[in-house]
C-alpha cells in the first residue's frame, strides 16, 4: 500500500518513513502542504499520515481542501495539540483518526492499519442491501428508500460495521475498534451516543426500523421478519 507522509520536521519524517517502510508500506514523504497537494494530484495514495502544523498551510485546511475536491483517501492526523476541541476539529475537517504527539511508531502503524481496514472500498458497482437500505462502498454512499443519508465519518464507520455484519450481533468492543480505532479508552456512554446519532439518521425518519439493541450483548442491523 502507498502512504503519503507529510511532516516538515526532518528527523520525525525520517523516523516515520523508515518505520512505515519496515512495516511493508510504500512511502512518499513531503515537507509542506503544497508539495503534498501536488503529490495527491499526480497519483493515488491509500492513506495520508499528516502533521497538523505545516509551514505553509494547516494540515486541517489541506485536508478540507482535498475533501471538497472529492478525495476520499483516509487521513491520520499527527498533532501536538491535544485538547478535545482540537481532536474534534481534526475529525470534522475530514480526518479518520487523530494521534497526539509524542506517539510511538507501533501505535502510528496500528492506527494506520485500522483506518485502512475501515476504508476498504470494493468496486464501484458492488452494493449491499438490507430491506430498503443500500450501501454502495465504491461510491461511499448509503441510501434509504432512494434518499441519500448524509453521515459524519464516525457515523459512516459505524454504519459500515453494521452493514458488513448485517444479521449478526456487533459488540461494543467491535464498535469502539471500528469507530475510534486503537485510541484512548472510550466509555460506554460514547458508544450509546454514537448509536443514537446513527439511528436518528438511518432509522427514525423511516417506518421500517433496522437497528436493534440487544441489552448486554450488542447491536444488530437486519431486516424485520416478514
mmCIF file of N, CA and C in Angstrom, residues 16-95:
data_model
loop_
_atom_site.group_PDB
_atom_site.id
_atom_site.type_symbol
_atom_site.label_atom_id
_atom_site.label_comp_id
_atom_site.label_asym_id
_atom_site.label_seq_id
_atom_site.Cartn_x
_atom_site.Cartn_y
_atom_site.Cartn_z
ATOM 1 N N UNK A 16 9.346 8.281 10.675
ATOM 2 C CA UNK A 16 8.075 7.758 10.175
ATOM 3 C C UNK A 16 8.287 6.953 8.896
ATOM 4 N N UNK A 17 9.085 7.504 8.004
ATOM 5 C CA UNK A 17 9.304 6.851 6.714
ATOM 6 C C UNK A 17 9.963 5.486 6.906
ATOM 7 N N UNK A 18 11.018 5.428 7.736
ATOM 8 C CA UNK A 18 11.701 4.152 7.968
ATOM 9 C C UNK A 18 10.766 3.135 8.613
ATOM 10 N N UNK A 19 10.010 3.594 9.610
ATOM 11 C CA UNK A 19 9.115 2.682 10.322
ATOM 12 C C UNK A 19 8.011 2.131 9.440
ATOM 13 N N UNK A 20 7.421 2.989 8.617
ATOM 14 C CA UNK A 20 6.344 2.540 7.744
ATOM 15 C C UNK A 20 6.866 1.601 6.656
ATOM 16 N N UNK A 21 8.069 1.905 6.142
ATOM 17 C CA UNK A 21 8.662 1.003 5.143
ATOM 18 C C UNK A 21 8.940 -0.367 5.770
ATOM 19 N N UNK A 22 9.426 -0.366 7.002
ATOM 20 C CA UNK A 22 9.710 -1.627 7.684
ATOM 21 C C UNK A 22 8.433 -2.430 7.918
ATOM 22 N N UNK A 23 7.296 -1.725 8.011
ATOM 23 C CA UNK A 23 6.002 -2.390 8.212
ATOM 24 C C UNK A 23 5.394 -2.856 6.891
ATOM 25 N N UNK A 24 6.094 -2.607 5.779
ATOM 26 C CA UNK A 24 5.639 -3.116 4.495
ATOM 27 C C UNK A 24 4.948 -2.118 3.593
ATOM 28 N N UNK A 25 4.912 -0.825 4.001
ATOM 29 C CA UNK A 25 4.262 0.191 3.184
ATOM 30 C C UNK A 25 5.248 0.817 2.200
ATOM 31 N N UNK A 26 4.727 1.248 1.060
ATOM 32 C CA UNK A 26 5.475 2.100 0.147
ATOM 33 C C UNK A 26 5.219 3.536 0.581
ATOM 34 N N UNK A 27 6.282 4.330 0.752
ATOM 35 C CA UNK A 27 6.131 5.655 1.361
ATOM 36 C C UNK A 27 6.672 6.753 0.452
ATOM 37 N N UNK A 28 5.889 7.825 0.335
ATOM 38 C CA UNK A 28 6.342 9.076 -0.275
ATOM 39 C C UNK A 28 6.274 10.126 0.825
ATOM 40 N N UNK A 29 7.337 10.892 1.004
ATOM 41 C CA UNK A 29 7.389 11.891 2.069
ATOM 42 C C UNK A 29 7.408 13.298 1.489
ATOM 43 N N UNK A 30 6.642 14.191 2.103
ATOM 44 C CA UNK A 30 6.598 15.600 1.719
ATOM 45 C C UNK A 30 6.793 16.455 2.972
ATOM 46 N N UNK A 31 7.319 17.678 2.771
ATOM 47 C CA UNK A 31 7.600 18.558 3.901
ATOM 48 C C UNK A 31 6.681 19.769 3.950
ATOM 49 N N UNK A 32 5.737 19.880 3.020
ATOM 50 C CA UNK A 32 4.845 21.039 3.005
ATOM 51 C C UNK A 32 3.498 20.644 2.431
ATOM 52 N N UNK A 33 2.490 21.479 2.696
ATOM 53 C CA UNK A 33 1.154 21.219 2.159
ATOM 54 C C UNK A 33 1.155 21.322 0.640
ATOM 55 N N UNK A 34 1.865 22.312 0.101
ATOM 56 C CA UNK A 34 1.901 22.481 -1.353
ATOM 57 C C UNK A 34 2.469 21.237 -2.031
ATOM 58 N N UNK A 35 3.586 20.753 -1.490
ATOM 59 C CA UNK A 35 4.218 19.554 -2.049
ATOM 60 C C UNK A 35 3.272 18.358 -1.952
ATOM 61 N N UNK A 36 2.557 18.256 -0.827
ATOM 62 C CA UNK A 36 1.633 17.142 -0.633
ATOM 63 C C UNK A 36 0.446 17.232 -1.585
ATOM 64 N N UNK A 37 -0.098 18.436 -1.775
ATOM 65 C CA UNK A 37 -1.215 18.619 -2.703
ATOM 66 C C UNK A 37 -0.808 18.237 -4.122
ATOM 67 N N UNK A 38 0.387 18.632 -4.511
ATOM 68 C CA UNK A 38 0.887 18.271 -5.844
ATOM 69 C C UNK A 38 1.010 16.756 -5.973
ATOM 70 N N UNK A 39 1.485 16.101 -4.907
ATOM 71 C CA UNK A 39 1.637 14.649 -4.935
ATOM 72 C C UNK A 39 0.278 13.960 -5.061
ATOM 73 N N UNK A 40 -0.742 14.483 -4.335
ATOM 74 C CA UNK A 40 -2.084 13.896 -4.386
ATOM 75 C C UNK A 40 -2.728 14.063 -5.755
ATOM 76 N N UNK A 41 -2.378 15.149 -6.433
ATOM 77 C CA UNK A 41 -2.947 15.382 -7.768
ATOM 78 C C UNK A 41 -2.286 14.515 -8.836
ATOM 79 N N UNK A 42 -1.060 14.080 -8.564
ATOM 80 C CA UNK A 42 -0.314 13.338 -9.579
ATOM 81 C C UNK A 42 -0.452 11.828 -9.459
ATOM 82 N N UNK A 43 -0.876 11.342 -8.286
ATOM 83 C CA UNK A 43 -1.013 9.905 -8.108
ATOM 84 C C UNK A 43 -1.964 9.610 -6.965
ATOM 85 N N UNK A 44 -2.397 8.353 -6.867
ATOM 86 C CA UNK A 44 -3.318 7.939 -5.808
ATOM 87 C C UNK A 44 -2.544 7.316 -4.651
ATOM 88 N N UNK A 45 -2.991 7.624 -3.429
ATOM 89 C CA UNK A 45 -2.416 7.028 -2.224
ATOM 90 C C UNK A 45 -3.504 6.263 -1.488
ATOM 91 N N UNK A 46 -3.086 5.262 -0.728
ATOM 92 C CA UNK A 46 -4.048 4.501 0.067
ATOM 93 C C UNK A 46 -4.374 5.199 1.376
ATOM 94 N N UNK A 47 -3.462 6.051 1.866
ATOM 95 C CA UNK A 47 -3.711 6.808 3.095
ATOM 96 C C UNK A 47 -2.693 7.928 3.220
ATOM 97 N N UNK A 48 -3.057 8.942 4.009
ATOM 98 C CA UNK A 48 -2.155 10.052 4.317
ATOM 99 C C UNK A 48 -1.869 10.052 5.807
ATOM 100 N N UNK A 49 -0.595 10.224 6.174
ATOM 101 C CA UNK A 49 -0.191 10.460 7.564
ATOM 102 C C UNK A 49 0.294 11.890 7.596
ATOM 103 N N UNK A 50 -0.417 12.751 8.310
ATOM 104 C CA UNK A 50 -0.293 14.191 8.081
ATOM 105 C C UNK A 50 -0.125 14.977 9.372
ATOM 106 N N UNK A 51 0.957 15.754 9.444
ATOM 107 C CA UNK A 51 1.158 16.661 10.567
ATOM 108 C C UNK A 51 0.173 17.824 10.445
ATOM 109 N N UNK A 52 -0.421 18.218 11.544
ATOM 110 C CA UNK A 52 -1.391 19.322 11.508
ATOM 111 C C UNK A 52 -0.704 20.656 11.268
ATOM 112 N N UNK A 53 0.474 20.860 11.876
ATOM 113 C CA UNK A 53 1.158 22.150 11.787
ATOM 114 C C UNK A 53 2.256 22.091 10.727
ATOM 115 N N UNK A 54 1.938 22.600 9.542
ATOM 116 C CA UNK A 54 2.885 22.635 8.435
ATOM 117 C C UNK A 54 3.304 24.072 8.168
ATOM 118 N N UNK A 55 4.455 24.290 7.538
ATOM 119 C CA UNK A 55 4.981 25.657 7.408
ATOM 120 C C UNK A 55 4.163 26.574 6.498
ATOM 121 N N UNK A 56 3.490 26.024 5.497
ATOM 122 C CA UNK A 56 2.814 26.883 4.520
ATOM 123 C C UNK A 56 1.295 26.865 4.627
ATOM 124 N N UNK A 57 0.735 25.844 5.269
ATOM 125 C CA UNK A 57 -0.713 25.737 5.396
ATOM 126 C C UNK A 57 -1.036 24.711 6.472
ATOM 127 N N UNK A 58 -2.104 24.944 7.216
ATOM 128 C CA UNK A 58 -2.517 23.969 8.212
ATOM 129 C C UNK A 58 -2.885 22.650 7.543
ATOM 130 N N UNK A 59 -2.486 21.545 8.165
ATOM 131 C CA UNK A 59 -2.882 20.246 7.651
ATOM 132 C C UNK A 59 -4.397 20.084 7.618
ATOM 133 N N UNK A 60 -5.086 20.719 8.582
ATOM 134 C CA UNK A 60 -6.547 20.672 8.600
ATOM 135 C C UNK A 60 -7.120 21.341 7.356
ATOM 136 N N UNK A 61 -6.578 22.503 7.017
ATOM 137 C CA UNK A 61 -7.049 23.223 5.831
ATOM 138 C C UNK A 61 -6.757 22.425 4.563
ATOM 139 N N UNK A 62 -5.604 21.781 4.536
ATOM 140 C CA UNK A 62 -5.234 20.993 3.379
ATOM 141 C C UNK A 62 -6.214 19.841 3.158
ATOM 142 N N UNK A 63 -6.568 19.132 4.236
ATOM 143 C CA UNK A 63 -7.498 18.009 4.110
ATOM 144 C C UNK A 63 -8.898 18.509 3.749
ATOM 145 N N UNK A 64 -9.298 19.632 4.344
ATOM 146 C CA UNK A 64 -10.596 20.213 3.992
ATOM 147 C C UNK A 64 -10.658 20.500 2.490
ATOM 148 N N UNK A 65 -9.568 21.020 1.969
ATOM 149 C CA UNK A 65 -9.482 21.320 0.537
ATOM 150 C C UNK A 65 -9.574 20.041 -0.295
ATOM 151 N N UNK A 66 -8.877 19.005 0.126
ATOM 152 C CA UNK A 66 -8.911 17.730 -0.597
ATOM 153 C C UNK A 66 -10.295 17.093 -0.541
ATOM 154 N N UNK A 67 -10.949 17.161 0.616
ATOM 155 C CA UNK A 67 -12.290 16.583 0.743
ATOM 156 C C UNK A 67 -13.283 17.321 -0.154
ATOM 157 N N UNK A 68 -13.162 18.631 -0.246
ATOM 158 C CA UNK A 68 -14.052 19.407 -1.107
ATOM 159 C C UNK A 68 -13.868 19.026 -2.570
ATOM 160 N N UNK A 69 -12.668 18.609 -2.915
ATOM 161 C CA UNK A 69 -12.404 18.204 -4.301
ATOM 162 C C UNK A 69 -12.864 16.775 -4.578
ATOM 163 N N UNK A 70 -13.345 16.084 -3.531
ATOM 164 C CA UNK A 70 -13.877 14.732 -3.713
ATOM 165 C C UNK A 70 -12.940 13.614 -3.317
ATOM 166 N N UNK A 71 -11.752 13.929 -2.771
ATOM 167 C CA UNK A 71 -10.808 12.893 -2.375
ATOM 168 C C UNK A 71 -11.286 12.180 -1.114
ATOM 169 N N UNK A 72 -11.360 10.859 -1.158
ATOM 170 C CA UNK A 72 -11.854 10.067 -0.030
ATOM 171 C C UNK A 72 -10.744 9.325 0.708
ATOM 172 N N UNK A 73 -9.493 9.510 0.293
ATOM 173 C CA UNK A 73 -8.359 8.806 0.898
ATOM 174 C C UNK A 73 -8.339 9.011 2.417
ATOM 175 N N UNK A 74 -8.243 7.948 3.205
ATOM 176 C CA UNK A 74 -8.221 8.098 4.665
ATOM 177 C C UNK A 74 -7.004 8.889 5.148
ATOM 178 N N UNK A 75 -7.209 9.644 6.226
ATOM 179 C CA UNK A 75 -6.176 10.537 6.763
ATOM 180 C C UNK A 75 -5.984 10.282 8.254
ATOM 181 N N UNK A 76 -4.723 10.093 8.647
ATOM 182 C CA UNK A 76 -4.343 10.027 10.057
ATOM 183 C C UNK A 76 -3.602 11.310 10.394
ATOM 184 N N UNK A 77 -4.212 12.152 11.242
ATOM 185 C CA UNK A 77 -3.566 13.391 11.673
ATOM 186 C C UNK A 77 -2.600 13.109 12.815
ATOM 187 N N UNK A 78 -1.437 13.772 12.789
ATOM 188 C CA UNK A 78 -0.492 13.764 13.895
ATOM 189 C C UNK A 78 -0.380 15.200 14.397
ATOM 190 N N UNK A 79 -0.497 15.403 15.702
ATOM 191 C CA UNK A 79 -0.513 16.783 16.199
ATOM 192 C C UNK A 79 -0.027 16.880 17.636
ATOM 193 N N UNK A 80 0.577 18.027 17.953
ATOM 194 C CA UNK A 80 0.954 18.323 19.333
ATOM 195 C C UNK A 80 -0.227 18.912 20.099
ATOM 196 N N UNK A 81 -1.279 19.297 19.386
ATOM 197 C CA UNK A 81 -2.470 19.877 20.016
ATOM 198 C C UNK A 81 -3.350 18.740 20.516
ATOM 199 N N UNK A 82 -3.603 18.735 21.845
ATOM 200 C CA UNK A 82 -4.248 17.554 22.420
ATOM 201 C C UNK A 82 -5.561 17.831 23.132
ATOM 202 N N UNK A 83 -6.184 19.011 22.906
ATOM 203 C CA UNK A 83 -7.461 19.254 23.559
ATOM 204 C C UNK A 83 -8.576 18.516 22.821
ATOM 205 N N UNK A 84 -9.682 18.322 23.512
ATOM 206 C CA UNK A 84 -10.831 17.674 22.877
ATOM 207 C C UNK A 84 -11.281 18.463 21.665
ATOM 208 N N UNK A 85 -11.257 19.805 21.770
ATOM 209 C CA UNK A 85 -11.680 20.646 20.648
ATOM 210 C C UNK A 85 -10.788 20.437 19.431
ATOM 211 N N UNK A 86 -9.474 20.289 19.659
ATOM 212 C CA UNK A 86 -8.540 20.051 18.549
ATOM 213 C C UNK A 86 -8.844 18.723 17.867
ATOM 214 N N UNK A 87 -9.095 17.690 18.656
ATOM 215 C CA UNK A 87 -9.402 16.373 18.092
ATOM 216 C C UNK A 87 -10.698 16.420 17.277
ATOM 217 N N UNK A 88 -11.710 17.058 17.850
ATOM 218 C CA UNK A 88 -12.998 17.147 17.156
ATOM 219 C C UNK A 88 -12.846 17.902 15.846
ATOM 220 N N UNK A 89 -12.107 18.996 15.874
ATOM 221 C CA UNK A 89 -11.923 19.761 14.641
ATOM 222 C C UNK A 89 -11.211 18.930 13.582
ATOM 223 N N UNK A 90 -10.199 18.166 14.003
ATOM 224 C CA UNK A 90 -9.478 17.329 13.060
ATOM 225 C C UNK A 90 -10.394 16.314 12.380
ATOM 226 N N UNK A 91 -11.295 15.701 13.155
ATOM 227 C CA UNK A 91 -12.218 14.726 12.593
ATOM 228 C C UNK A 91 -13.276 15.407 11.728
ATOM 229 N N UNK A 92 -13.739 16.580 12.173
ATOM 230 C CA UNK A 92 -14.746 17.299 11.391
ATOM 231 C C UNK A 92 -14.205 17.814 10.064
ATOM 232 N N UNK A 93 -12.913 18.081 10.006
ATOM 233 C CA UNK A 93 -12.319 18.572 8.760
ATOM 234 C C UNK A 93 -12.038 17.448 7.766
ATOM 235 N N UNK A 94 -12.321 16.214 8.179
ATOM 236 C CA UNK A 94 -12.166 15.105 7.242
ATOM 237 C C UNK A 94 -11.166 14.058 7.655
ATOM 238 N N UNK A 95 -10.574 14.192 8.851
ATOM 239 C CA UNK A 95 -9.639 13.174 9.317
ATOM 240 C C UNK A 95 -10.358 11.907 9.748
#
